[in-house]
Amino acid sequence: MRVLVTGGAGYIGSIVTEALLRDGYSVVVYDNLSKGHRDAVPSHAVFVEADLLDARALRGVLEERRIEAVIHMAADSLVGESMQDPSKYYRSNVQAGLSLLDMMQLCGVRRLVFSSTAAVYGEPAKQPIEERDPLQPANPYGETKLAFERALQWYGRAYGFRSVSLRYFNAAGASLLNGERHEPETHLIPCVLNVAAGRAPVVRLFGTDYPTKDGTCVRDYIHVEDLADAHVLALRALQTGAPPSPVYNLGGGGGYSVREVIDTAQLVTGRLIPTEVAPRRPGDPAVLIASSDRIKKELGWSPTRQRLDGIIDSAWRWMQHREVRENG
Ligand SMILES: NC(=O)c1ccc[n+]([C@@H]2O[C@H](COP(=O)([O-])OP(=O)(O)OC[C@H]3O[C@@H](n4cnc5c(N)ncnc54)[C@H](O)[C@@H]3O)[C@@H](O)[C@H]2O)c1
Ligand SMILES: O=c1ccn([C@@H]2O[C@H](COP(=O)(O)OP(=O)(O)O[C@H]3O[C@H](CO)[C@@H](O)[C@H](O)[C@H]3O)[C@@H](O)[C@H]2O)c(=O)[nH]1
């Protein structure tokens, strides 16, 4: 099957591409490199550097490469930035997403796996969060992802699109080849490891007065390779018909506070990681923990890399290998 991966030069996209190639899919990566890296795209994938809003380029790829399904991962995805610049998020996550859907419709491609997020739930009333819980985004990032999820459901009804939205919780860790490298980096685990590696002086704790066990926010970290496996299952489900449910949560199964992540990273790296208390980051819910029972039951997903120390260790090893590759 020929699959287009939008955002496939990014952190999660590059590792999803690795998993698809391993499973025998042919992959075309479509990415404008606003955040991604050309060298993150595996050599067996075709790479097209273009923006989703470039209708000509998009049509050319869908038609010439005879694409049969799309994994749509291209997005802007930072909670804090979305609070400051919602317009950017409506453009990239809603407007560009709809352009993709309309072009798919024009070219007769009607299967899509979408990278959605835990941010669609906002500040949930209970944990772990199930798919049927209220959808009340607390930031423009979550709001724009939810808008696209809903568009998919209406496109399904009217035009026969078959889609699955995967609501990831916090993706973390690395494969042997690819890991997280954003510039600037804002995600907790790579920021913590940058301090361990001596590239930054201190980790800022964004809020220590949350109603949690130690006052810092709790998140559910999922290994990016477990996440990638779920995409292969979702795609297979779309190949054989309509999947049992339109949305699935994907989490690692536990909740860890910011302080617990830092303590674990100190053990894994053997380095001291100094911290500094900073104000809360607007738009951050206190606790996000997934129930991933639905995807386990319906699609047979079985994560194998759930330990936080293992997740951090994979990211740390990747970071160190990259340093050796780059600096000799
Ligand atoms: N990282 C997480 O923890 C997390 C959690 C939930 C959901 N997600 C979602 O997963 C997806 C991937 O996240 P990531 O962390 O790998 O992000 P990333 O920024 O590393 O990757 C996104 C990629 O999309 C590309 N891109 C952005 N806008 C584009 C456009 N208009 N046209 C073409 N390419 C474009 C970027 O260059 C980048 O390579 C996103 O949709 C994100 O919202 C991520
Ligand atoms: O230097 C830092 C960085 C982060 N944090 C905190 O660490 C937690 C995790 O933050 P981060 O790694 O930035 O992830 P989130 O803001 O939870 O968002 C991620 O996880 C969401 C799903 O839960 C996805 O939708 C988003 O795309 C993805 O960026 C939050 O409480 C942050 O306030 C700090 O205290 N200091």
JSON list of N, CA, C and O and ligand atoms in Angstrom, two decimals, residues 77-79 117-119 141 168-170 186-188 191 203-206 217 219 221 258 281 284 288, ligand 2:
[
{"chain": "A", "resi": 77, "resn": "SER", "atom": "N", "xyz": [2.20, 22.27, 17.19]},
{"chain": "A", "resi": 77, "resn": "SER", "atom": "CA", "xyz": [1.73, 21.42, 18.29]},
{"chain": "A", "resi": 77, "resn": "SER", "atom": "C", "xyz": [2.24, 21.84, 19.67]},
{"chain": "A", "resi": 77, "resn": "SER", "atom": "O", "xyz": [2.38, 20.98, 20.53]},
{"chain": "A", "resi": 78, "resn": "LEU", "atom": "N", "xyz": [2.46, 23.12, 19.88]},
{"chain": "A", "resi": 78, "resn": "LEU", "atom": "CA", "xyz": [2.94, 23.54, 21.20]},
{"chain": "A", "resi": 78, "resn": "LEU", "atom": "C", "xyz": [1.85, 24.29, 21.96]},
{"chain": "A", "resi": 78, "resn": "LEU", "atom": "O", "xyz": [1.34, 25.32, 21.50]},
{"chain": "A", "resi": 79, "resn": "VAL", "atom": "N", "xyz": [1.50, 23.74, 23.12]},
{"chain": "A", "resi": 79, "resn": "VAL", "atom": "CA", "xyz": [0.41, 24.30, 23.91]},
{"chain": "A", "resi": 79, "resn": "VAL", "atom": "C", "xyz": [0.67, 25.79, 24.21]},
{"chain": "A", "resi": 79, "resn": "VAL", "atom": "O", "xyz": [-0.18, 26.65, 23.98]},
{"chain": "A", "resi": 117, "resn": "THR", "atom": "N", "xyz": [-4.77, 14.56, 19.87]},
{"chain": "A", "resi": 117, "resn": "THR", "atom": "CA", "xyz": [-4.03, 14.81, 21.11]},
{"chain": "A", "resi": 117, "resn": "THR", "atom": "C", "xyz": [-4.90, 14.74, 22.36]},
{"chain": "A", "resi": 117, "resn": "THR", "atom": "O", "xyz": [-6.11, 14.99, 22.29]},
{"chain": "A", "resi": 118, "resn": "ALA", "atom": "N", "xyz": [-4.26, 14.49, 23.47]},
{"chain": "A", "resi": 118, "resn": "ALA", "atom": "CA", "xyz": [-4.92, 14.54, 24.78]},
{"chain": "A", "resi": 118, "resn": "ALA", "atom": "C", "xyz": [-5.46, 15.94, 25.06]},
{"chain": "A", "resi": 118, "resn": "ALA", "atom": "O", "xyz": [-6.34, 16.11, 25.90]},
{"chain": "A", "resi": 119, "resn": "ALA", "atom": "N", "xyz": [-4.91, 16.94, 24.36]},
{"chain": "A", "resi": 119, "resn": "ALA", "atom": "CA", "xyz": [-5.33, 18.33, 24.61]},
{"chain": "A", "resi": 119, "resn": "ALA", "atom": "C", "xyz": [-6.80, 18.57, 24.23]},
{"chain": "A", "resi": 119, "resn": "ALA", "atom": "O", "xyz": [-7.36, 19.60, 24.60]},
{"chain": "A", "resi": 141, "resn": "TYR", "atom": "N", "xyz": [-4.46, 24.97, 20.66]},
{"chain": "A", "resi": 141, "resn": "TYR", "atom": "CA", "xyz": [-3.92, 23.76, 20.06]},
{"chain": "A", "resi": 141, "resn": "TYR", "atom": "C", "xyz": [-4.95, 22.62, 20.11]},
{"chain": "A", "resi": 141, "resn": "TYR", "atom": "O", "xyz": [-5.30, 22.02, 19.08]},
{"chain": "A", "resi": 168, "resn": "TYR", "atom": "N", "xyz": [-2.88, 11.10, 20.98]},
{"chain": "A", "resi": 168, "resn": "TYR", "atom": "CA", "xyz": [-1.67, 10.76, 21.73]},
{"chain": "A", "resi": 168, "resn": "TYR", "atom": "C", "xyz": [-1.62, 11.57, 23.02]},
{"chain": "A", "resi": 168, "resn": "TYR", "atom": "O", "xyz": [-1.96, 12.74, 23.03]},
{"chain": "A", "resi": 169, "resn": "PHE", "atom": "N", "xyz": [-1.08, 10.92, 24.06]},
{"chain": "A", "resi": 169, "resn": "PHE", "atom": "CA", "xyz": [-0.69, 11.66, 25.24]},
{"chain": "A", "resi": 169, "resn": "PHE", "atom": "C", "xyz": [0.78, 12.08, 25.00]},
{"chain": "A", "resi": 169, "resn": "PHE", "atom": "O", "xyz": [1.09, 12.41, 23.85]},
{"chain": "A", "resi": 170, "resn": "ASN", "atom": "N", "xyz": [1.66, 12.11, 25.96]},
{"chain": "A", "resi": 170, "resn": "ASN", "atom": "CA", "xyz": [2.97, 12.74, 25.70]},
{"chain": "A", "resi": 170, "resn": "ASN", "atom": "C", "xyz": [3.97, 11.77, 25.06]},
{"chain": "A", "resi": 170, "resn": "ASN", "atom": "O", "xyz": [4.47, 10.86, 25.74]},
{"chain": "A", "resi": 186, "resn": "THR", "atom": "N", "xyz": [11.12, 22.61, 23.58]},
{"chain": "A", "resi": 186, "resn": "THR", "atom": "CA", "xyz": [10.25, 23.00, 24.69]},
{"chain": "A", "resi": 186, "resn": "THR", "atom": "C", "xyz": [9.74, 21.79, 25.46]},
{"chain": "A", "resi": 186, "resn": "THR", "atom": "O", "xyz": [9.22, 21.93, 26.55]},
{"chain": "A", "resi": 187, "resn": "HIS", "atom": "N", "xyz": [9.83, 20.59, 24.88]},
{"chain": "A", "resi": 187, "resn": "HIS", "atom": "CA", "xyz": [9.27, 19.40, 25.56]},
{"chain": "A", "resi": 187, "resn": "HIS", "atom": "C", "xyz": [10.13, 19.00, 26.75]},
{"chain": "A", "resi": 187, "resn": "HIS", "atom": "O", "xyz": [11.36, 19.10, 26.72]},
{"chain": "A", "resi": 188, "resn": "LEU", "atom": "N", "xyz": [9.43, 18.51, 27.77]},
{"chain": "A", "resi": 188, "resn": "LEU", "atom": "CA", "xyz": [10.10, 18.30, 29.06]},
{"chain": "A", "resi": 188, "resn": "LEU", "atom": "C", "xyz": [11.31, 17.37, 28.97]},
{"chain": "A", "resi": 188, "resn": "LEU", "atom": "O", "xyz": [12.41, 17.74, 29.41]},
{"chain": "A", "resi": 191, "resn": "CYS", "atom": "N", "xyz": [14.34, 18.67, 27.16]},
{"chain": "A", "resi": 191, "resn": "CYS", "atom": "CA", "xyz": [14.88, 19.82, 27.91]},
{"chain": "A", "resi": 191, "resn": "CYS", "atom": "C", "xyz": [15.68, 19.34, 29.11]},
{"chain": "A", "resi": 191, "resn": "CYS", "atom": "O", "xyz": [16.78, 19.84, 29.40]},
{"chain": "A", "resi": 203, "resn": "VAL", "atom": "N", "xyz": [16.70, 23.23, 34.51]},
{"chain": "A", "resi": 203, "resn": "VAL", "atom": "CA", "xyz": [15.34, 22.94, 34.03]},
{"chain": "A", "resi": 203, "resn": "VAL", "atom": "C", "xyz": [14.38, 23.84, 34.80]},
{"chain": "A", "resi": 203, "resn": "VAL", "atom": "O", "xyz": [14.44, 23.90, 36.03]},
{"chain": "A", "resi": 204, "resn": "ARG", "atom": "N", "xyz": [13.53, 24.52, 34.08]},
{"chain": "A", "resi": 204, "resn": "ARG", "atom": "CA", "xyz": [12.53, 25.35, 34.76]},
{"chain": "A", "resi": 204, "resn": "ARG", "atom": "C", "xyz": [11.29, 24.50, 35.06]},
{"chain": "A", "resi": 204, "resn": "ARG", "atom": "O", "xyz": [10.79, 23.80, 34.18]},
{"chain": "A", "resi": 205, "resn": "LEU", "atom": "N", "xyz": [10.81, 24.56, 36.28]},
{"chain": "A", "resi": 205, "resn": "LEU", "atom": "CA", "xyz": [9.59, 23.83, 36.67]},
{"chain": "A", "resi": 205, "resn": "LEU", "atom": "C", "xyz": [8.43, 24.80, 36.49]},
{"chain": "A", "resi": 205, "resn": "LEU", "atom": "O", "xyz": [8.29, 25.75, 37.27]},
{"chain": "A", "resi": 206, "resn": "PHE", "atom": "N", "xyz": [7.60, 24.56, 35.47]},
{"chain": "A", "resi": 206, "resn": "PHE", "atom": "CA", "xyz": [6.49, 25.48, 35.19]},
{"chain": "A", "resi": 206, "resn": "PHE", "atom": "C", "xyz": [5.32, 25.22, 36.13]},
{"chain": "A", "resi": 206, "resn": "PHE", "atom": "O", "xyz": [4.37, 24.53, 35.79]},
{"chain": "A", "resi": 217, "resn": "CYS", "atom": "N", "xyz": [2.99, 19.31, 37.32]},
{"chain": "A", "resi": 217, "resn": "CYS", "atom": "CA", "xyz": [2.01, 18.67, 36.44]},
{"chain": "A", "resi": 217, "resn": "CYS", "atom": "C", "xyz": [2.34, 17.19, 36.20]},
{"chain": "A", "resi": 217, "resn": "CYS", "atom": "O", "xyz": [3.52, 16.82, 36.11]},
{"chain": "A", "resi": 219, "resn": "ARG", "atom": "N", "xyz": [1.91, 13.93, 33.64]},
{"chain": "A", "resi": 219, "resn": "ARG", "atom": "CA", "xyz": [1.64, 13.55, 32.25]},
{"chain": "A", "resi": 219, "resn": "ARG", "atom": "C", "xyz": [1.86, 12.06, 32.07]},
{"chain": "A", "resi": 219, "resn": "ARG", "atom": "O", "xyz": [2.59, 11.43, 32.82]},
{"chain": "A", "resi": 221, "resn": "TYR", "atom": "N", "xyz": [3.50, 9.51, 29.68]},
{"chain": "A", "resi": 221, "resn": "TYR", "atom": "CA", "xyz": [4.53, 9.47, 28.63]},
{"chain": "A", "resi": 221, "resn": "TYR", "atom": "C", "xyz": [4.46, 8.13, 27.89]},
{"chain": "A", "resi": 221, "resn": "TYR", "atom": "O", "xyz": [4.50, 7.08, 28.51]},
{"chain": "A", "resi": 258, "resn": "VAL", "atom": "N", "xyz": [6.42, 16.23, 36.82]},
{"chain": "A", "resi": 258, "resn": "VAL", "atom": "CA", "xyz": [7.64, 16.83, 36.26]},
{"chain": "A", "resi": 258, "resn": "VAL", "atom": "C", "xyz": [8.83, 16.49, 37.16]},
{"chain": "A", "resi": 258, "resn": "VAL", "atom": "O", "xyz": [9.91, 16.12, 36.68]},
{"chain": "A", "resi": 281, "resn": "ARG", "atom": "N", "xyz": [2.75, 27.59, 33.10]},
{"chain": "A", "resi": 281, "resn": "ARG", "atom": "CA", "xyz": [2.66, 27.90, 31.67]},
{"chain": "A", "resi": 281, "resn": "ARG", "atom": "C", "xyz": [1.17, 27.94, 31.31]},
{"chain": "A", "resi": 281, "resn": "ARG", "atom": "O", "xyz": [0.48, 26.94, 31.52]},
{"chain": "A", "resi": 284, "resn": "ASP", "atom": "N", "xyz": [-1.78, 24.85, 30.47]},
{"chain": "A", "resi": 284, "resn": "ASP", "atom": "CA", "xyz": [-1.38, 23.52, 30.94]},
{"chain": "A", "resi": 284, "resn": "ASP", "atom": "C", "xyz": [-2.41, 22.93, 31.91]},
{"chain": "A", "resi": 284, "resn": "ASP", "atom": "O", "xyz": [-2.59, 23.47, 33.01]},
{"chain": "A", "resi": 288, "resn": "LEU", "atom": "N", "xyz": [-2.90, 14.68, 33.07]},
{"chain": "A", "resi": 288, "resn": "LEU", "atom": "CA", "xyz": [-3.44, 14.01, 31.87]},
{"chain": "A", "resi": 288, "resn": "LEU", "atom": "C", "xyz": [-2.95, 12.57, 31.87]},
{"chain": "A", "resi": 288, "resn": "LEU", "atom": "O", "xyz": [-1.75, 12.33, 31.67]},
{"chain": "B", "resi": 2, "resn": "LIG", "atom": "O1", "xyz": [11.03, 23.02, 30.53]},
{"chain": "B", "resi": 2, "resn": "LIG", "atom": "C1", "xyz": [9.94, 22.53, 30.85]},
{"chain": "B", "resi": 2, "resn": "LIG", "atom": "C2", "xyz": [9.09, 21.91, 29.88]},
{"chain": "B", "resi": 2, "resn": "LIG", "atom": "C3", "xyz": [7.88, 21.40, 30.30]},
{"chain": "B", "resi": 2, "resn": "LIG", "atom": "N1", "xyz": [7.49, 21.49, 31.60]},
{"chain": "B", "resi": 2, "resn": "LIG", "atom": "C4", "xyz": [6.20, 20.88, 32.03]},
{"chain": "B", "resi": 2, "resn": "LIG", "atom": "O2", "xyz": [6.24, 19.52, 31.67]},
{"chain": "B", "resi": 2, "resn": "LIG", "atom": "C5", "xyz": [4.95, 19.06, 31.30]},
{"chain": "B", "resi": 2, "resn": "LIG", "atom": "C6", "xyz": [5.02, 18.46, 29.91]},
{"chain": "B", "resi": 2, "resn": "LIG", "atom": "O3", "xyz": [5.26, 19.52, 28.99]},
{"chain": "B", "resi": 2, "resn": "LIG", "atom": "P1", "xyz": [5.63, 19.30, 27.45]},
{"chain": "B", "resi": 2, "resn": "LIG", "atom": "O4", "xyz": [6.71, 18.29, 27.33]},
{"chain": "B", "resi": 2, "resn": "LIG", "atom": "O5", "xyz": [5.86, 20.65, 26.85]},
{"chain": "B", "resi": 2, "resn": "LIG", "atom": "O6", "xyz": [4.32, 18.62, 26.87]},
{"chain": "B", "resi": 2, "resn": "LIG", "atom": "P2", "xyz": [2.78, 19.08, 26.93]},
{"chain": "B", "resi": 2, "resn": "LIG", "atom": "O7", "xyz": [2.63, 20.54, 27.06]},
{"chain": "B", "resi": 2, "resn": "LIG", "atom": "O8", "xyz": [2.11, 18.21, 27.96]},
{"chain": "B", "resi": 2, "resn": "LIG", "atom": "O9", "xyz": [2.28, 18.73, 25.48]},
{"chain": "B", "resi": 2, "resn": "LIG", "atom": "C7", "xyz": [2.69, 17.56, 24.78]},
{"chain": "B", "resi": 2, "resn": "LIG", "atom": "O10", "xyz": [1.75, 16.55, 25.01]},
{"chain": "B", "resi": 2, "resn": "LIG", "atom": "C8", "xyz": [0.45, 16.82, 24.54]},
{"chain": "B", "resi": 2, "resn": "LIG", "atom": "C9", "xyz": [-0.44, 15.63, 24.87]},
{"chain": "B", "resi": 2, "resn": "LIG", "atom": "O11", "xyz": [-0.60, 15.49, 26.26]},
{"chain": "B", "resi": 2, "resn": "LIG", "atom": "C10", "xyz": [0.54, 17.04, 23.03]},
{"chain": "B", "resi": 2, "resn": "LIG", "atom": "O12", "xyz": [-0.70, 17.26, 22.49]},
{"chain": "B", "resi": 2, "resn": "LIG", "atom": "C11", "xyz": [1.47, 18.20, 22.71]},
{"chain": "B", "resi": 2, "resn": "LIG", "atom": "O13", "xyz": [1.59, 18.31, 21.29]},
{"chain": "B", "resi": 2, "resn": "LIG", "atom": "C12", "xyz": [2.81, 17.92, 23.29]},
{"chain": "B", "resi": 2, "resn": "LIG", "atom": "O14", "xyz": [3.63, 19.08, 23.10]},
{"chain": "B", "resi": 2, "resn": "LIG", "atom": "C13", "xyz": [4.03, 20.29, 31.36]},
{"chain": "B", "resi": 2, "resn": "LIG", "atom": "O15", "xyz": [3.38, 20.28, 32.60]},
{"chain": "B", "resi": 2, "resn": "LIG", "atom": "C14", "xyz": [4.99, 21.47, 31.31]},
{"chain": "B", "resi": 2, "resn": "LIG", "atom": "O16", "xyz": [4.52, 22.61, 32.01]},
{"chain": "B", "resi": 2, "resn": "LIG", "atom": "C15", "xyz": [8.30, 22.09, 32.56]},
{"chain": "B", "resi": 2, "resn": "LIG", "atom": "O17", "xyz": [7.95, 22.19, 33.74]},
{"chain": "B", "resi": 2, "resn": "LIG", "atom": "N2", "xyz": [9.50, 22.60, 32.13]}
]
